[in-house]
């Protein structure tokens, strides 16, 4: 099996054991540099060497590898030193290194762009400023010795020209709680509004009883604690299943409104209460969140209806509060 020489490709040992130029291979080294400087990338150069049946460094085959070409293009010994006579001029070597640096910069920029493209937070593009209409961006807010994710108006934070009277920062964890609460509120109201048949008088007695049980269960869920909520949810699931088995059909919320019908179908498909944030379900129900006054958010449903949810604003936060202190922007490219 052929072994890799202990000296760079393009050299050989003379009878005294000293390195000297292997003219045939040195010509290949110069060819690699010339092609690279002219714009041929390392993969293309590798294929060029294979195609022209040039022996690789081991000398056992023409099966060149990308890594072999890369090592040749970065080996400073080709410039010459006390042990190696020069194969390349300084100008040729530096020109190749300039190409390598451009490749590195381009690759780094590509990775950065890819990273930014994928940095899509849950609420990116979903929260709108009620004052200027700009989107909210994500940042880190100093909270004691820790930093917490929060959202604020992009226009207010980046431009800050006094044109926006934004409501200030909103902690991300607060947004999550508000969204879950609003979703469950709409779920209850939607189910309560669709459990009645179009003509109650025509319903069998068994259907009326089932309808009443569902209605009572939903009413209890409005005021139940977390432990009781789970029990009621299980009861509701059983009742809904029985209703389906009996082919009992409810009336849609609004037959004249396509988006309202879609909301009804969504909650028929997902009748369970949301216990933790599921952003896909949130965005299936709400079109956006509007932040206007501190302590209140307006959530706009897909069908245009609006609901308002209260939250506890940050300490000392007022409508015109300036909170840039300690705030680090984490804007993503798609807000």
Coordinates of C-alpha atoms in Angstrom, one line a residue, residues 142-289:
X142 CA -32.8 43.5 32.2
X143 CA -34.7 42.0 35.1
X144 CA -32.5 42.2 38.2
X145 CA -29.5 40.0 37.6
X146 CA -31.2 38.2 34.8
X147 CA -32.3 39.1 31.3
X148 CA -35.8 38.1 30.1
X149 CA -37.2 38.0 26.5
X150 CA -39.6 40.8 25.8
X151 CA -41.2 42.5 22.8
X152 CA -41.6 46.2 21.9
X153 CA -42.5 48.4 19.0
X154 CA -39.8 48.3 16.2
X155 CA -40.4 51.9 15.2
X156 CA -40.2 53.2 18.8
X157 CA -37.0 51.2 19.6
X158 CA -35.0 51.6 16.4
X159 CA -36.1 55.1 15.3
X160 CA -37.1 56.6 18.6
X161 CA -37.9 60.0 17.1
X162 CA -40.9 60.7 19.3
X163 CA -43.3 59.6 16.6
X164 CA -44.5 56.5 18.4
X165 CA -46.2 56.5 21.7
X166 CA -45.8 52.8 22.2
X167 CA -47.0 50.9 25.3
X168 CA -43.5 49.8 26.1
X169 CA -42.0 46.3 26.6
X170 CA -44.1 43.2 27.1
X171 CA -42.5 40.1 28.5
X172 CA -42.7 37.1 26.2
X173 CA -43.9 34.9 29.0
X174 CA -46.8 37.4 29.6
X175 CA -47.7 37.2 25.9
X176 CA -47.8 33.4 26.1
X177 CA -50.2 33.5 29.1
X178 CA -52.4 36.0 27.4
X179 CA -52.6 34.0 24.2
X180 CA -53.5 30.8 26.0
X181 CA -56.1 32.6 28.1
X182 CA -57.7 34.2 25.0
X183 CA -57.7 31.0 23.0
X184 CA -59.5 29.1 25.8
X185 CA -62.0 32.0 26.1
X186 CA -62.8 31.8 22.4
X187 CA -63.0 28.0 22.6
X188 CA -65.6 28.1 25.3
X189 CA -67.7 30.7 23.6
X190 CA -67.4 28.9 20.3
X191 CA -68.5 25.6 21.7
X192 CA -71.3 27.2 23.7
X193 CA -72.5 29.0 20.6
X194 CA -72.6 25.8 18.4
X195 CA -74.2 23.3 20.7
X196 CA -77.7 24.3 19.9
X197 CA -79.4 22.6 17.0
X198 CA -81.2 24.8 14.4
X199 CA -84.6 23.7 15.6
X200 CA -84.7 22.7 19.3
X201 CA -88.4 21.6 19.1
X202 CA -87.5 18.9 16.5
X203 CA -84.7 17.4 18.7
X204 CA -85.3 14.0 20.4
X205 CA -85.4 14.1 24.1
X206 CA -82.0 12.3 24.4
X207 CA -80.4 15.0 22.2
X208 CA -81.8 17.7 24.4
X209 CA -80.4 16.0 27.5
X210 CA -77.0 15.7 25.8
X211 CA -77.1 19.3 24.8
X212 CA -77.8 20.4 28.3
X213 CA -75.0 18.3 29.8
X214 CA -72.5 19.9 27.3
X215 CA -73.7 23.4 28.1
X216 CA -73.5 22.9 31.8
X217 CA -70.0 21.4 31.5
X218 CA -68.8 24.4 29.6
X219 CA -70.3 26.8 32.1
X220 CA -68.5 25.0 34.9
X221 CA -65.2 25.2 33.0
X222 CA -65.4 29.0 33.0
X223 CA -64.9 29.1 36.8
X224 CA -63.0 25.9 37.5
X225 CA -59.6 25.7 39.0
X226 CA -56.8 23.8 37.2
X227 CA -57.5 20.4 38.9
X228 CA -61.2 20.6 38.3
X229 CA -60.6 21.9 34.7
X230 CA -58.9 18.7 33.7
X231 CA -61.8 16.6 35.0
X232 CA -64.3 18.7 33.2
X233 CA -62.3 18.6 30.0
X234 CA -62.4 14.8 30.1
X235 CA -66.2 14.9 30.7
X236 CA -66.6 17.3 27.8
X237 CA -64.6 15.1 25.5
X238 CA -66.8 12.1 26.3
X239 CA -70.0 14.2 25.7
X240 CA -68.7 15.5 22.4
X241 CA -67.9 12.0 21.3
X242 CA -71.4 10.8 22.2
X243 CA -72.8 13.7 20.3
X244 CA -70.9 12.7 17.2
X245 CA -71.9 9.1 17.5
X246 CA -75.5 10.1 17.7
X247 CA -75.0 12.2 14.5
X248 CA -76.2 15.3 16.4
X249 CA -75.2 18.3 14.3
X250 CA -74.7 21.8 15.6
X251 CA -75.4 25.0 13.8
X252 CA -72.2 26.9 12.7
X253 CA -71.6 30.3 14.4
X254 CA -72.3 32.2 11.2
X255 CA -73.1 30.5 8.0
X256 CA -72.5 33.7 6.1
X257 CA -69.0 34.1 7.3
X258 CA -66.4 31.8 5.9
X259 CA -63.8 32.6 8.5
X260 CA -66.3 32.1 11.3
X261 CA -67.1 28.7 9.8
X262 CA -63.4 27.9 9.8
X263 CA -63.1 28.8 13.4
X264 CA -66.0 26.5 14.2
X265 CA -64.3 23.6 12.4
X266 CA -61.0 24.3 14.1
X267 CA -62.6 24.0 17.5
X268 CA -64.6 20.9 16.5
X269 CA -61.2 19.4 15.5
X270 CA -59.5 20.6 18.6
X271 CA -62.0 20.8 21.4
X272 CA -59.5 20.5 24.2
X273 CA -58.4 23.5 26.2
X274 CA -54.9 24.8 25.6
X275 CA -52.7 24.2 28.7
X276 CA -49.5 25.6 27.2
X277 CA -48.7 27.8 24.2
X278 CA -49.3 26.2 20.8
X279 CA -48.4 29.0 18.4
X280 CA -49.9 27.1 15.4
X281 CA -53.3 26.9 17.0
X282 CA -53.1 30.5 18.2
X283 CA -52.4 31.7 14.6
X284 CA -55.2 29.5 13.3
X285 CA -57.6 31.5 15.4
X286 CA -56.1 35.0 15.7
X287 CA -54.8 37.1 12.8
X288 CA -52.8 39.5 15.0
X289 CA -52.3 41.1 18.4

